[in-house]
PDB file of C-alpha atoms in Angstrom:
ATOM      1  CA  MET T   1     -52.470 -55.731 -25.092  1.00 50.00           C
ATOM      2  CA  THR T   2     -56.157 -56.423 -25.159  1.00 47.00           C
ATOM      3  CA  ASN T   3     -58.119 -59.619 -24.847  1.00 46.00           C
ATOM      4  CA  SER T   4     -58.307 -62.986 -26.492  1.00 49.00           C
ATOM      5  CA  HIS T   5     -61.307 -65.163 -25.845  1.00 63.00           C
ATOM      6  CA  ARG T   6     -62.158 -64.386 -22.239  1.00 90.00           C
ATOM      7  CA  TYR T   7     -58.779 -63.012 -21.074  1.00 95.00           C
ATOM      8  CA  SER T   8     -57.738 -59.405 -20.881  1.00 96.00           C
ATOM      9  CA  PHE T   9     -54.893 -57.475 -19.306  1.00 97.00           C
ATOM     10  CA  ARG T  10     -55.136 -54.113 -17.628  1.00 97.00           C
ATOM     11  CA  THR T  11     -52.621 -51.863 -15.963  1.00 97.00           C
ATOM     12  CA  PHE T  12     -52.099 -52.425 -12.247  1.00 98.00           C
ATOM     13  CA  THR T  13     -52.730 -49.175 -10.318  1.00 97.00           C
ATOM     14  CA  THR T  14     -52.962 -47.978  -6.718  1.00 96.00           C
ATOM     15  CA  VAL T  15     -56.689 -48.785  -6.829  1.00 97.00           C
ATOM     16  CA  ASP T  16     -55.735 -52.474  -7.067  1.00 97.00           C
ATOM     17  CA  LEU T  17     -53.402 -52.569  -4.062  1.00 96.00           C
ATOM     18  CA  ASP T  18     -56.009 -53.731  -1.524  1.00 96.00           C
ATOM     19  CA  MET T  19     -57.224 -56.538  -3.770  1.00 97.00           C
ATOM     20  CA  VAL T  20     -53.707 -57.778  -4.510  1.00 97.00           C
ATOM     21  CA  GLU T  21     -52.812 -57.525  -0.825  1.00 95.00           C
ATOM     22  CA  GLN T  22     -55.704 -59.919  -0.131  1.00 96.00           C
ATOM     23  CA  TRP T  23     -54.423 -62.247  -2.834  1.00 97.00           C
ATOM     24  CA  LEU T  24     -50.982 -62.244  -1.218  1.00 95.00           C
ATOM     25  CA  ILE T  25     -52.387 -63.769   1.981  1.00 95.00           C
ATOM     26  CA  GLN T  26     -54.051 -66.656   0.157  1.00 95.00           C
ATOM     27  CA  PRO T  27     -52.113 -69.832   1.061  1.00 94.00           C
ATOM     28  CA  SER T  28     -51.535 -70.656  -2.621  1.00 94.00           C
ATOM     29  CA  VAL T  29     -49.786 -67.287  -3.077  1.00 95.00           C
ATOM     30  CA  ALA T  30     -48.281 -66.646   0.374  1.00 93.00           C
ATOM     31  CA  ARG T  31     -46.221 -69.830   0.171  1.00 94.00           C
ATOM     32  CA  TRP T  32     -44.263 -68.368  -2.763  1.00 94.00           C
ATOM     33  CA  TYR T  33     -44.537 -64.651  -1.893  1.00 90.00           C
ATOM     34  CA  PRO T  34     -44.022 -64.672   1.893  1.00 87.00           C
ATOM     35  CA  ASP T  35     -42.481 -61.186   2.190  1.00 86.00           C
ATOM     36  CA  PRO T  36     -44.942 -59.031   4.170  1.00 82.00           C
ATOM     37  CA  ASP T  37     -43.522 -55.934   2.444  1.00 88.00           C
ATOM     38  CA  TYR T  38     -44.152 -57.218  -1.088  1.00 92.00           C
ATOM     39  CA  ILE T  39     -47.256 -55.056  -1.537  1.00 93.00           C
ATOM     40  CA  GLU T  40     -45.246 -51.966  -0.554  1.00 94.00           C
ATOM     41  CA  ASP T  41     -42.587 -52.983  -3.072  1.00 92.00           C
ATOM     42  CA  LEU T  42     -45.255 -53.155  -5.784  1.00 94.00           C
ATOM     43  CA  GLU T  43     -46.567 -49.735  -4.804  1.00 94.00           C
ATOM     44  CA  ASP T  44     -43.048 -48.269  -4.855  1.00 94.00           C
ATOM     45  CA  GLN T  45     -42.476 -49.700  -8.338  1.00 95.00           C
ATOM     46  CA  LEU T  46     -45.677 -48.405  -9.940  1.00 96.00           C
ATOM     47  CA  ASP T  47     -43.805 -45.590 -11.684  1.00 93.00           C
ATOM     48  CA  ASP T  48     -40.707 -47.611 -12.565  1.00 96.00           C
ATOM     49  CA  GLU T  49     -40.368 -47.509 -16.348  1.00 96.00           C
ATOM     50  CA  ASN T  50     -38.468 -50.817 -16.285  1.00 97.00           C
ATOM     51  CA  ILE T  51     -41.481 -52.726 -14.926  1.00 97.00           C
ATOM     52  CA  VAL T  52     -44.874 -53.336 -16.542  1.00 98.00           C
ATOM     53  CA  MET T  53     -47.416 -54.500 -13.948  1.00 98.00           C
ATOM     54  CA  GLN T  54     -50.795 -55.837 -15.036  1.00 98.00           C
ATOM     55  CA  LEU T  55     -53.828 -57.620 -13.733  1.00 98.00           C
ATOM     56  CA  VAL T  56     -55.102 -60.552 -15.730  1.00 98.00           C
ATOM     57  CA  CYS T  57     -58.880 -60.630 -16.078  1.00 97.00           C
ATOM     58  CA  LEU T  58     -61.235 -63.445 -16.958  1.00 95.00           C
ATOM     59  CA  ASP T  59     -64.493 -62.090 -18.370  1.00 93.00           C
ATOM     60  CA  ASN T  60     -63.355 -58.646 -17.127  1.00 93.00           C
ATOM     61  CA  GLU T  61     -62.871 -59.886 -13.532  1.00 96.00           C
ATOM     62  CA  PRO T  62     -59.285 -59.665 -12.204  1.00 97.00           C
ATOM     63  CA  PHE T  63     -57.918 -62.983 -10.987  1.00 97.00           C
ATOM     64  CA  ALA T  64     -54.133 -62.847 -11.447  1.00 98.00           C
ATOM     65  CA  PHE T  65     -51.150 -60.522 -11.299  1.00 98.00           C
ATOM     66  CA  VAL T  66     -48.300 -60.480 -13.813  1.00 98.00           C
ATOM     67  CA  GLN T  67     -45.331 -58.218 -14.296  1.00 97.00           C
ATOM     68  CA  ASP T  68     -42.610 -58.150 -16.886  1.00 98.00           C
ATOM     69  CA  TYR T  69     -39.443 -56.203 -16.293  1.00 98.00           C
ATOM     70  CA  ALA T  70     -36.155 -55.276 -17.940  1.00 98.00           C
ATOM     71  CA  ILE T  71     -33.730 -57.818 -16.479  1.00 97.00           C
ATOM     72  CA  HIS T  72     -30.678 -55.686 -17.258  1.00 96.00           C
ATOM     73  CA  ALA T  73     -32.013 -52.750 -15.228  1.00 95.00           C
ATOM     74  CA  TRP T  74     -30.501 -54.664 -12.278  1.00 91.00           C
ATOM     75  CA  SER T  75     -26.828 -55.448 -12.938  1.00 86.00           C
ATOM     76  CA  ASP T  76     -26.723 -58.265 -10.390  1.00 90.00           C
ATOM     77  CA  HIS T  77     -29.951 -59.973 -11.469  1.00 93.00           C
ATOM     78  CA  PRO T  78     -29.497 -63.766 -11.616  1.00 95.00           C
ATOM     79  CA  LEU T  79     -31.018 -63.799 -15.129  1.00 96.00           C
ATOM     80  CA  SER T  80     -28.564 -61.180 -16.439  1.00 95.00           C
ATOM     81  CA  TYR T  81     -26.936 -63.842 -18.658  1.00 95.00           C
ATOM     82  CA  LEU T  82     -29.924 -63.441 -21.001  1.00 97.00           C
ATOM     83  CA  PRO T  83     -29.595 -61.133 -24.044  1.00 96.00           C
ATOM     84  CA  ASP T  84     -30.043 -57.380 -23.905  1.00 94.00           C
ATOM     85  CA  ASP T  85     -33.725 -56.409 -23.928  1.00 96.00           C
ATOM     86  CA  ALA T  86     -34.704 -59.734 -22.315  1.00 98.00           C
ATOM     87  CA  ARG T  87     -37.617 -59.449 -19.904  1.00 98.00           C
ATOM     88  CA  GLY T  88     -38.217 -61.196 -16.616  1.00 98.00           C
ATOM     89  CA  LEU T  89     -41.639 -62.391 -15.491  1.00 98.00           C
ATOM     90  CA  ASP T  90     -43.350 -62.696 -12.121  1.00 96.00           C
ATOM     91  CA  THR T  91     -46.915 -63.921 -11.852  1.00 97.00           C
ATOM     92  CA  PHE T  92     -49.450 -65.524  -9.583  1.00 97.00           C
ATOM     93  CA  ILE T  93     -53.125 -66.426  -9.635  1.00 96.00           C
ATOM     94  CA  GLY T  94     -54.747 -64.617  -6.727  1.00 96.00           C
ATOM     95  CA  GLU T  95     -58.234 -66.072  -6.825  1.00 96.00           C
ATOM     96  CA  PRO T  96     -58.052 -69.634  -5.431  1.00 94.00           C
ATOM     97  CA  GLN T  97     -61.112 -70.821  -7.370  1.00 94.00           C
ATOM     98  CA  GLN T  98     -59.215 -70.103 -10.613  1.00 95.00           C
ATOM     99  CA  LEU T  99     -56.367 -72.517  -9.806  1.00 93.00           C
ATOM    100  CA  ASN T 100     -55.929 -75.828 -11.633  1.00 91.00           C
ATOM    101  CA  GLN T 101     -58.031 -74.784 -14.630  1.00 91.00           C
ATOM    102  CA  GLY T 102     -55.294 -73.996 -17.150  1.00 93.00           C
ATOM    103  CA  HIS T 103     -55.639 -70.229 -16.850  1.00 95.00           C
ATOM    104  CA  GLY T 104     -51.945 -69.661 -16.100  1.00 95.00           C
ATOM    105  CA  THR T 105     -50.870 -71.436 -19.259  1.00 96.00           C
ATOM    106  CA  ARG T 106     -53.415 -69.591 -21.383  1.00 96.00           C
ATOM    107  CA  TYR T 107     -52.775 -66.049 -20.171  1.00 97.00           C
ATOM    108  CA  LEU T 108     -49.010 -66.560 -20.242  1.00 98.00           C
ATOM    109  CA  GLU T 109     -49.266 -67.785 -23.857  1.00 97.00           C
ATOM    110  CA  LEU T 110     -50.957 -64.480 -24.713  1.00 97.00           C
ATOM    111  CA  LEU T 111     -48.381 -62.413 -22.835  1.00 98.00           C
ATOM    112  CA  ILE T 112     -45.470 -64.328 -24.361  1.00 98.00           C
ATOM    113  CA  GLU T 113     -46.834 -63.796 -27.877  1.00 97.00           C
ATOM    114  CA  HIS T 114     -47.316 -60.082 -27.171  1.00 97.00           C
ATOM    115  CA  LEU T 115     -43.739 -59.727 -25.898  1.00 98.00           C
ATOM    116  CA  ARG T 116     -42.346 -61.741 -28.829  1.00 97.00           C
ATOM    117  CA  ALA T 117     -44.251 -59.542 -31.303  1.00 96.00           C
ATOM    118  CA  SER T 118     -42.841 -56.485 -29.498  1.00 96.00           C
ATOM    119  CA  GLY T 119     -39.302 -57.653 -30.249  1.00 96.00           C
ATOM    120  CA  VAL T 120     -38.337 -59.118 -26.885  1.00 97.00           C
ATOM    121  CA  PRO T 121     -35.598 -61.699 -27.638  1.00 98.00           C
ATOM    122  CA  ALA T 122     -35.890 -63.838 -24.504  1.00 98.00           C
ATOM    123  CA  LEU T 123     -37.774 -64.231 -21.250  1.00 98.00           C
ATOM    124  CA  GLY T 124     -36.617 -65.366 -17.857  1.00 98.00           C
ATOM    125  CA  ILE T 125     -38.528 -66.506 -14.817  1.00 98.00           C
ATOM    126  CA  ASP T 126     -37.298 -67.667 -11.428  1.00 97.00           C
ATOM    127  CA  PRO T 127     -39.794 -69.720  -9.418  1.00 97.00           C
ATOM    128  CA  HIS T 128     -38.872 -71.428  -6.173  1.00 96.00           C
ATOM    129  CA  PRO T 129     -37.578 -74.941  -7.012  1.00 97.00           C
ATOM    130  CA  ASP T 130     -40.371 -76.456  -4.900  1.00 96.00           C
ATOM    131  CA  ASN T 131     -43.075 -74.657  -6.901  1.00 96.00           C
ATOM    132  CA  LEU T 132     -43.591 -77.660  -9.147  1.00 95.00           C
ATOM    133  CA  ARG T 133     -46.993 -76.515 -10.434  1.00 93.00           C
ATOM    134  CA  ALA T 134     -45.483 -73.284 -11.779  1.00 96.00           C
ATOM    135  CA  ILE T 135     -42.404 -75.027 -13.154  1.00 97.00           C
ATOM    136  CA  ARG T 136     -44.602 -77.501 -15.067  1.00 96.00           C
ATOM    137  CA  VAL T 137     -46.558 -74.601 -16.597  1.00 96.00           C
ATOM    138  CA  TYR T 138     -43.354 -72.805 -17.619  1.00 98.00           C
ATOM    139  CA  GLU T 139     -41.906 -75.982 -19.142  1.00 98.00           C
ATOM    140  CA  LYS T 140     -45.173 -76.528 -21.037  1.00 97.00           C
ATOM    141  CA  LEU T 141     -44.725 -73.016 -22.446  1.00 97.00           C
ATOM    142  CA  GLY T 142     -41.196 -73.855 -23.636  1.00 97.00           C
ATOM    143  CA  PHE T 143     -39.067 -72.475 -20.801  1.00 98.00           C
ATOM    144  CA  ASN T 144     -35.857 -74.396 -20.157  1.00 97.00           C
ATOM    145  CA  LYS T 145     -34.479 -75.003 -16.703  1.00 97.00           C
ATOM    146  CA  GLY T 146     -31.149 -73.456 -15.840  1.00 95.00           C
ATOM    147  CA  ARG T 147     -29.370 -73.621 -12.535  1.00 96.00           C
ATOM    148  CA  GLU T 148     -30.785 -73.168  -9.065  1.00 96.00           C
ATOM    149  CA  CYS T 149     -29.352 -70.279  -7.104  1.00 95.00           C
ATOM    150  CA  SER T 150     -29.817 -68.379  -3.886  1.00 93.00           C
ATOM    151  CA  THR T 151     -31.017 -64.781  -4.171  1.00 89.00           C
ATOM    152  CA  GLU T 152     -32.188 -62.051  -1.822  1.00 84.00           C
ATOM    153  CA  TRP T 153     -35.694 -63.474  -2.407  1.00 81.00           C
ATOM    154  CA  GLY T 154     -34.650 -67.010  -1.520  1.00 87.00           C
ATOM    155  CA  LEU T 155     -33.793 -70.088  -3.548  1.00 93.00           C
ATOM    156  CA  VAL T 156     -34.869 -69.905  -7.204  1.00 95.00           C
ATOM    157  CA  GLN T 157     -34.935 -72.137 -10.265  1.00 97.00           C
ATOM    158  CA  LEU T 158     -33.725 -70.053 -13.202  1.00 98.00           C
ATOM    159  CA  MET T 159     -35.678 -70.697 -16.393  1.00 98.00           C
ATOM    160  CA  SER T 160     -35.480 -69.059 -19.810  1.00 98.00           C
ATOM    161  CA  LEU T 161     -37.349 -68.966 -23.094  1.00 98.00           C
ATOM    162  CA  ASP T 162     -35.735 -67.962 -26.402  1.00 97.00           C
ATOM    163  CA  LEU T 163     -38.305 -65.896 -28.297  1.00 96.00           C
ATOM    164  CA  ALA T 164     -36.067 -65.121 -31.268  1.00 87.00           C
ATOM    165  CA  SER T 165     -36.468 -68.668 -32.592  1.00 81.00           C
ATOM    166  CA  ARG T 166     -40.265 -68.805 -32.186  1.00 70.00           C
TER     167      ARG T 166
END
């Protein structure tokens, strides 16, 4: 996937680990990604064919992280009720000055369209129920709330988006 307007996506690599580690300590990110080992998890998953990790760039400057993954690669995933080939999403804006400007909505629109065009039938995302800013963005994009549940990552609000009907 390339760029639209001022947004572009590029593959997340080991070169990006230090930058993303700094993003993870930003209060706006750390509140929702408090696990101190999260950066090691990302590094361990770099070669996992079930996960596509990318940096989102604005005018070629990275400002956000996004990954999409094959939900059914994990049999006990809380979003496993979604259809085969459904993808899960995780994302955060790492640069605090880029918050509250609509970037999340815009880059996720691009990613969603790319995944839909690639034949992905549905998407799932699982923000913390208190992450109202993220939930509002996902609802704006058409995601529907499911149930709340407790996972190994903490309490989550399951949300899904049917791409087959778009």
